[in-house]
Amino acid sequence: MTNLATAQPQAVLAFDYLAEGYDDLFTKSLIGRAQRDVVWDVLNHTFRSGDYVLELNCGTGEDAMFLARNGVSVAAFDASEQMIRIASQRLRAEAPNALVRFSQLPIELIHEIRTERQFDGAFSNFSGLNCVADLNQTAEDLATLMLPGAPFVVCLSTRFCISEMIWFLLRGKLRTAFRRCSGRTAAKVGEFVVDVYYPTLRQVRKSFSPAFAMRSCVGIGVTVPPSYLEPWIRKHPKLLNIMRAIDRVLSNCRGFRVLGDHMLLRFERVQR
Ligand SMILES: C[S@@+](CC[C@H](N)C(=O)[O-])C[C@H]1O[C@@H](n2cnc3c(N)ncnc32)[C@H](O)[C@@H]1O
C-alpha cells in the first residue's frame, strides 16, 4: 500500500477502482490508440536503445512495454496498487526478461527513489500530472534524478478542449462544456471525487523552469476527441481517420496545439 497521505487518497482509490477495466476503456479504444500513436512517435524520436528512463504514473504499463521492445530500460512508477499489479502481471506474461520494473510510488514521493545512476530521460503520459497539486515540487524532485541534457516528455490534459466544449454545448450542458476552464475541477469516478488540475502551457513551463527548458509542444487529440466519445466514434470510423489526418497538421500549429484533449511537452534538463 502506498502512503495515501502524500498523493490524493481519493485519486489513488479512483484509479484502483478503474484499473481492471482501464485497458478496455482507454488503451485498446480507437481514440486512445489514435492519441497514443502520436505520443509514441515522439517517444521514439526521444529515447534510444540502451537509455535508462524513469516513467511516472505508468498505469497498466503500455508505454513501458513499448519502450522495452525498443531496447529502453524503464523504471516505472504509479500511485495505484492495482495499476501496478496489472502492469507487473503483464510484464511476467509478455516479456519476463525485459528491462522494466514496475513499482508503486506516487509522484509526490519520487525524491525517495534510490537509483545507482541518474536517468537518461523521463516521461509521464496521459494526465498523471493533472492529479498533482504542486508541479514546482515535482520539477525540483525530478531534476535531481536526471542527467543534465536529459529529456522529459509529459502529456497533460489541456485547460481548453474545443471538441469537448462543442460536444457539450450542443447538448446544452454548459457547466460540463467549460469544466476545465477554471483550472481545477472535482471529477467523480465511481464513489470517489478526484481533484483534477488543468494548468496552462505557460504555467507548466513556469513550474518546470529553471531546471527544465521547454523544447517542443504538440497537440494530442486536437480534433480527435476525448476518449469518452468512443461509442460515438465507433459509429463513424472514417471520421476518426479524417480527424487523425487533420491532427497531423494542426498539432504543430501554435494556435491549435493547446486546444485539444492533451498537450505533449518535451523539456530538457538544463544545468543551473
Ligand atoms: C489516465 S492514467 C494514464 C496511465 C498511463 N500513463 C497511460 O498512458 O495509459 C493516469 C495514471 O496516473 C496515476 N496517478 C494519478 N495520480 C498519481 C500520483 N499522484 N502519483 C502517481 N501516479 C498517479 C493513476 O494511478 C493512473 O494510472
CSV table of C-alpha atoms and ligand atoms in Angstrom, one decimal:
chain,number,residue,atom,x,y,z
A,1,MET,CA,0.0,0.0,0.0
A,2,THR,CA,1.2,3.5,-0.8
A,3,ASN,CA,1.4,6.3,1.7
A,4,LEU,CA,-2.0,7.8,1.0
A,5,ALA,CA,-1.2,10.9,2.9
A,6,THR,CA,1.2,12.0,0.1
A,7,ALA,CA,-0.9,11.6,-3.0
A,8,GLN,CA,-4.5,12.5,-3.2
A,9,PRO,CA,-6.1,9.5,-1.4
A,10,GLN,CA,-9.3,9.7,-3.5
A,11,ALA,CA,-7.4,9.7,-6.7
A,12,VAL,CA,-5.4,6.6,-5.8
A,13,LEU,CA,-8.6,4.8,-4.8
A,14,ALA,CA,-10.3,6.0,-8.0
A,15,PHE,CA,-7.5,4.6,-10.2
A,16,ASP,CA,-7.5,1.4,-8.2
A,17,TYR,CA,-11.2,1.1,-9.0
A,18,LEU,CA,-10.6,1.9,-12.7
A,19,ALA,CA,-7.5,-0.3,-13.1
A,20,GLU,CA,-9.2,-3.6,-14.2
A,21,GLY,CA,-11.2,-2.0,-17.0
A,22,TYR,CA,-8.6,0.6,-17.9
A,23,ASP,CA,-7.2,-1.1,-21.0
A,24,ASP,CA,-10.6,-1.9,-22.5
A,25,LEU,CA,-11.8,1.6,-21.7
A,26,PHE,CA,-8.8,3.5,-22.9
A,27,THR,CA,-5.7,1.6,-24.0
A,28,LYS,CA,-7.5,-0.5,-26.6
A,29,SER,CA,-10.0,2.1,-27.6
A,30,LEU,CA,-9.8,3.6,-31.1
A,31,ILE,CA,-9.4,7.1,-29.6
A,32,GLY,CA,-6.9,6.0,-27.0
A,33,ARG,CA,-4.9,4.3,-29.7
A,34,ALA,CA,-5.0,7.3,-32.0
A,35,GLN,CA,-3.8,9.7,-29.3
A,36,ARG,CA,-1.1,7.3,-28.1
A,37,ASP,CA,0.3,6.8,-31.6
A,38,VAL,CA,1.3,10.4,-31.6
A,39,VAL,CA,2.9,10.1,-28.2
A,40,TRP,CA,4.8,7.0,-29.3
A,41,ASP,CA,6.1,8.9,-32.3
A,42,VAL,CA,7.7,11.5,-30.0
A,43,LEU,CA,9.0,8.8,-27.6
A,44,ASN,CA,10.6,7.0,-30.5
A,45,HIS,CA,12.4,10.2,-31.5
A,46,THR,CA,13.4,11.0,-27.9
A,47,PHE,CA,14.7,7.7,-26.3
A,48,ARG,CA,17.3,5.4,-27.7
A,49,SER,CA,18.1,1.7,-27.2
A,50,GLY,CA,20.2,1.4,-24.0
A,51,ASP,CA,18.7,4.5,-22.3
A,52,TYR,CA,17.7,4.2,-18.7
A,53,VAL,CA,14.3,6.0,-18.4
A,54,LEU,CA,12.0,7.0,-15.5
A,55,GLU,CA,8.3,6.7,-16.1
A,56,LEU,CA,5.8,8.5,-13.8
A,57,ASN,CA,2.2,7.4,-13.5
A,58,CYS,CA,2.7,4.4,-15.7
A,59,GLY,CA,-0.8,2.9,-15.4
A,60,THR,CA,-1.0,-0.6,-16.8
A,61,GLY,CA,2.4,-0.3,-18.5
A,62,GLU,CA,1.5,0.2,-22.1
A,63,ASP,CA,4.3,2.7,-22.7
A,64,ALA,CA,6.9,1.0,-20.6
A,65,MET,CA,6.4,-2.2,-22.6
A,66,PHE,CA,6.6,-0.3,-25.9
A,67,LEU,CA,9.9,1.3,-24.9
A,68,ALA,CA,11.3,-2.0,-23.7
A,69,ARG,CA,10.5,-3.5,-27.1
A,70,ASN,CA,12.8,-0.8,-28.4
A,71,GLY,CA,15.7,-1.7,-26.1
A,72,VAL,CA,15.0,1.0,-23.5
A,73,SER,CA,15.3,0.1,-19.8
A,74,VAL,CA,12.4,1.6,-17.8
A,75,ALA,CA,11.8,2.2,-14.0
A,76,ALA,CA,8.1,2.7,-14.0
A,77,PHE,CA,6.0,4.0,-11.0
A,78,ASP,CA,2.4,4.6,-10.3
A,79,ALA,CA,0.4,5.6,-7.1
A,80,SER,CA,-2.2,2.9,-7.8
A,81,GLU,CA,-1.5,-0.5,-6.3
A,82,GLN,CA,-4.0,-2.1,-8.8
A,83,MET,CA,-2.4,-0.4,-11.9
A,84,ILE,CA,1.0,-1.7,-10.8
A,85,ARG,CA,-0.4,-5.2,-10.2
A,86,ILE,CA,-1.8,-5.4,-13.7
A,87,ALA,CA,1.4,-3.9,-15.3
A,88,SER,CA,3.5,-6.4,-13.4
A,89,GLN,CA,1.3,-9.3,-14.4
A,90,ARG,CA,1.6,-8.2,-18.0
A,91,LEU,CA,5.3,-8.0,-17.8
A,92,ARG,CA,5.6,-11.5,-16.5
A,93,ALA,CA,3.3,-12.8,-19.2
A,94,GLU,CA,4.6,-10.9,-22.2
A,95,ALA,CA,8.3,-10.1,-21.6
A,96,PRO,CA,9.7,-11.5,-18.4
A,97,ASN,CA,13.2,-10.7,-19.5
A,98,ALA,CA,12.5,-7.1,-20.4
A,99,LEU,CA,14.5,-4.4,-18.6
A,100,VAL,CA,11.4,-2.9,-16.9
A,101,ARG,CA,10.5,-2.6,-13.3
A,102,PHE,CA,7.0,-1.6,-12.0
A,103,SER,CA,6.7,-0.2,-8.5
A,104,GLN,CA,4.0,1.6,-6.5
A,105,LEU,CA,5.0,5.1,-5.7
A,106,PRO,CA,3.2,8.4,-6.0
A,107,ILE,CA,4.8,11.3,-7.9
A,108,GLU,CA,4.8,13.2,-4.6
A,109,LEU,CA,7.4,10.7,-3.3
A,110,ILE,CA,9.8,10.4,-6.2
A,111,HIS,CA,12.5,12.1,-4.1
A,112,GLU,CA,12.6,8.7,-2.3
A,113,ILE,CA,13.8,6.8,-5.5
A,114,ARG,CA,17.2,5.4,-4.9
A,115,THR,CA,19.0,4.6,-8.2
A,116,GLU,CA,22.6,3.6,-9.0
A,117,ARG,CA,22.8,6.2,-11.7
A,118,GLN,CA,20.8,9.2,-12.9
A,119,PHE,CA,18.2,8.7,-15.6
A,120,ASP,CA,18.9,9.4,-19.3
A,121,GLY,CA,15.3,10.7,-19.5
A,122,ALA,CA,11.8,10.6,-18.0
A,123,PHE,CA,8.2,10.8,-19.1
A,124,SER,CA,4.7,11.0,-17.9
A,125,ASN,CA,1.8,10.1,-20.2
A,126,PHE,CA,-1.9,10.9,-20.2
A,127,SER,CA,-2.6,13.2,-17.3
A,128,GLY,CA,-1.0,11.7,-14.2
A,129,LEU,CA,0.5,15.2,-13.6
A,130,ASN,CA,-3.0,16.7,-13.8
A,131,CYS,CA,-3.6,14.9,-10.4
A,132,VAL,CA,-0.7,16.6,-8.8
A,133,ALA,CA,-1.2,19.9,-6.9
A,134,ASP,CA,2.4,21.1,-6.8
A,135,LEU,CA,4.2,20.8,-10.1
A,136,ASN,CA,7.0,23.0,-8.8
A,137,GLN,CA,7.9,20.4,-6.3
A,138,THR,CA,7.7,17.6,-8.9
A,139,ALA,CA,10.1,19.6,-11.2
A,140,GLU,CA,12.5,20.0,-8.4
A,141,ASP,CA,12.5,16.3,-7.4
A,142,LEU,CA,12.7,15.2,-11.0
A,143,ALA,CA,15.7,17.4,-11.7
A,144,THR,CA,17.8,15.7,-9.1
A,145,LEU,CA,17.1,12.3,-10.7
A,146,MET,CA,18.0,13.2,-14.2
A,147,LEU,CA,21.3,13.8,-16.1
A,148,PRO,CA,22.0,17.3,-17.4
A,149,GLY,CA,20.7,17.4,-21.0
A,150,ALA,CA,18.2,14.6,-20.4
A,151,PRO,CA,14.7,14.9,-22.0
A,152,PHE,CA,11.5,14.9,-20.0
A,153,VAL,CA,8.3,14.2,-22.1
A,154,VAL,CA,5.0,15.0,-20.5
A,155,CYS,CA,1.4,14.6,-21.8
A,156,LEU,CA,-1.2,16.6,-19.9
A,157,SER,CA,-4.9,17.3,-20.2
A,158,THR,CA,-5.3,20.9,-21.5
A,159,ARG,CA,-7.1,23.8,-20.0
A,160,PHE,CA,-9.3,24.4,-23.1
A,161,CYS,CA,-10.5,21.5,-25.1
A,162,ILE,CA,-12.5,22.7,-28.1
A,163,SER,CA,-14.0,19.4,-29.1
A,164,GLU,CA,-15.3,18.9,-25.5
A,165,MET,CA,-16.8,22.3,-25.4
A,166,ILE,CA,-18.6,21.9,-28.8
A,167,TRP,CA,-19.9,18.4,-27.8
A,168,PHE,CA,-21.4,19.5,-24.5
A,169,LEU,CA,-22.6,22.9,-25.7
A,170,LEU,CA,-24.6,21.2,-28.5
A,171,ARG,CA,-26.2,19.1,-25.8
A,172,GLY,CA,-27.0,22.2,-23.6
A,173,LYS,CA,-24.5,21.1,-20.9
A,174,LEU,CA,-22.9,24.4,-20.2
A,175,ARG,CA,-21.2,23.6,-17.0
A,176,THR,CA,-19.6,20.4,-18.4
A,177,ALA,CA,-18.6,22.2,-21.6
A,178,PHE,CA,-16.5,24.6,-19.5
A,179,ARG,CA,-15.5,22.3,-16.7
A,180,ARG,CA,-11.7,22.7,-17.3
A,181,CYS,CA,-11.7,26.4,-17.7
A,182,SER,CA,-11.3,27.4,-14.1
A,183,GLY,CA,-8.0,25.4,-13.9
A,184,ARG,CA,-9.4,22.9,-11.4
A,185,THR,CA,-12.3,20.6,-11.2
A,186,ALA,CA,-13.6,17.8,-8.9
A,187,ALA,CA,-14.2,14.8,-11.1
A,188,LYS,CA,-16.5,12.0,-9.9
A,189,VAL,CA,-15.1,8.5,-10.5
A,190,GLY,CA,-17.4,5.9,-9.1
A,191,GLU,CA,-17.9,6.8,-5.5
A,192,PHE,CA,-14.6,8.8,-5.4
A,193,VAL,CA,-14.0,12.5,-6.0
A,194,VAL,CA,-10.7,13.4,-7.7
A,195,ASP,CA,-9.2,16.9,-7.8
A,196,VAL,CA,-8.0,17.5,-11.4
A,197,TYR,CA,-5.8,20.5,-12.2
A,198,TYR,CA,-5.6,22.0,-15.7
A,199,PRO,CA,-2.5,24.2,-15.9
A,200,THR,CA,-2.0,26.2,-19.0
A,201,LEU,CA,1.1,25.7,-21.1
A,202,ARG,CA,2.6,28.9,-19.6
A,203,GLN,CA,2.0,27.6,-16.1
A,204,VAL,CA,3.6,24.2,-16.8
A,205,ARG,CA,6.7,25.9,-18.4
A,206,LYS,CA,7.0,28.2,-15.3
A,207,SER,CA,6.7,25.3,-12.9
A,208,PHE,CA,9.5,23.4,-14.7
A,209,SER,CA,11.7,26.4,-15.0
A,210,PRO,CA,14.6,26.9,-14.4
A,211,ALA,CA,15.7,23.3,-14.1
A,212,PHE,CA,14.0,22.4,-17.4
A,213,ALA,CA,13.7,24.3,-20.6
A,214,MET,CA,10.8,23.5,-23.0
A,215,ARG,CA,12.0,22.4,-26.4
A,216,SER,CA,8.7,21.5,-28.1
A,217,CYS,CA,4.9,21.3,-27.7
A,218,VAL,CA,2.5,19.3,-29.8
A,219,GLY,CA,-1.2,18.9,-29.5
A,220,ILE,CA,-2.6,15.4,-28.9
A,221,GLY,CA,-6.3,14.9,-29.8
A,222,VAL,CA,-6.7,18.4,-31.4
A,223,THR,CA,-9.7,17.2,-33.4
A,224,VAL,CA,-9.6,13.5,-32.3
A,225,PRO,CA,-12.0,13.8,-29.4
A,226,PRO,CA,-11.6,12.7,-25.7
A,227,SER,CA,-12.0,9.0,-25.1
A,228,TYR,CA,-15.4,9.2,-23.5
A,229,LEU,CA,-16.7,9.7,-27.1
A,230,GLU,CA,-15.5,6.2,-28.1
A,231,PRO,CA,-19.1,4.9,-28.6
A,232,TRP,CA,-19.9,7.8,-31.0
A,233,ILE,CA,-16.6,7.5,-32.9
A,234,ARG,CA,-17.1,3.7,-33.4
A,235,LYS,CA,-20.2,4.6,-35.4
A,236,HIS,CA,-18.0,7.0,-37.5
A,237,PRO,CA,-14.7,5.2,-38.1
A,238,LYS,CA,-14.0,7.1,-41.3
A,239,LEU,CA,-14.4,10.4,-39.5
A,240,LEU,CA,-11.7,9.3,-37.0
A,241,ASN,CA,-9.3,8.8,-39.9
A,242,ILE,CA,-10.0,12.2,-41.2
A,243,MET,CA,-9.5,13.7,-37.7
A,244,ARG,CA,-6.2,11.9,-37.4
A,245,ALA,CA,-5.1,13.4,-40.7
A,246,ILE,CA,-6.2,16.9,-39.6
A,247,ASP,CA,-4.4,16.5,-36.3
A,248,ARG,CA,-1.1,15.7,-38.2
A,249,VAL,CA,-1.3,19.3,-39.4
A,250,LEU,CA,-2.9,21.2,-36.5
A,251,SER,CA,-0.9,19.5,-33.7
A,252,ASN,CA,2.1,21.7,-34.5
A,253,CYS,CA,0.3,24.9,-35.1
A,254,ARG,CA,0.7,27.4,-32.2
A,255,GLY,CA,-3.0,28.4,-32.2
A,256,PHE,CA,-4.3,24.9,-32.0
A,257,ARG,CA,-1.8,22.7,-30.2
A,258,VAL,CA,-3.1,23.7,-26.7
A,259,LEU,CA,-6.8,23.4,-27.7
A,260,GLY,CA,-7.1,19.7,-28.0
A,261,ASP,CA,-7.7,17.0,-25.3
A,262,HIS,CA,-4.0,16.8,-24.4
A,263,MET,CA,-0.7,18.6,-25.0
A,264,LEU,CA,2.6,16.9,-25.2
A,265,LEU,CA,5.6,18.9,-24.0
A,266,ARG,CA,9.3,18.0,-24.4
A,267,PHE,CA,11.6,19.5,-21.8
A,268,GLU,CA,15.4,19.3,-21.4
A,269,ARG,CA,17.1,19.1,-18.0
A,270,VAL,CA,19.4,22.1,-18.0
A,271,GLN,CA,22.4,22.9,-15.9
A,272,ARG,CA,21.7,25.5,-13.2
B,1,LIG,C1,-5.1,8.3,-17.2
B,1,LIG,S1,-4.0,7.2,-16.4
B,1,LIG,C2,-2.6,7.1,-17.5
B,1,LIG,C3,-1.8,5.8,-17.3
B,1,LIG,C4,-0.7,5.6,-18.3
B,1,LIG,N1,0.3,6.6,-18.2
B,1,LIG,C5,-1.2,5.5,-19.7
B,1,LIG,O1,-0.6,6.2,-20.6
B,1,LIG,O2,-2.1,4.8,-20.0
B,1,LIG,C6,-3.4,8.2,-15.1
B,1,LIG,C7,-2.5,7.5,-14.2
B,1,LIG,O3,-1.9,8.4,-13.2
B,1,LIG,C8,-1.8,7.7,-12.0
B,1,LIG,N2,-1.7,8.7,-10.9
B,1,LIG,C9,-2.7,9.6,-10.5
B,1,LIG,N3,-2.2,10.4,-9.5
B,1,LIG,C10,-0.9,10.0,-9.3
B,1,LIG,C11,0.1,10.4,-8.4
B,1,LIG,N4,-0.1,11.4,-7.5
B,1,LIG,N5,1.3,9.7,-8.4
B,1,LIG,C12,1.5,8.7,-9.3
B,1,LIG,N6,0.6,8.3,-10.2
B,1,LIG,C13,-0.6,8.9,-10.2
B,1,LIG,C14,-3.1,6.9,-11.9
B,1,LIG,O4,-3.0,5.8,-11.0
B,1,LIG,C15,-3.2,6.4,-13.3
B,1,LIG,O5,-2.5,5.2,-13.5
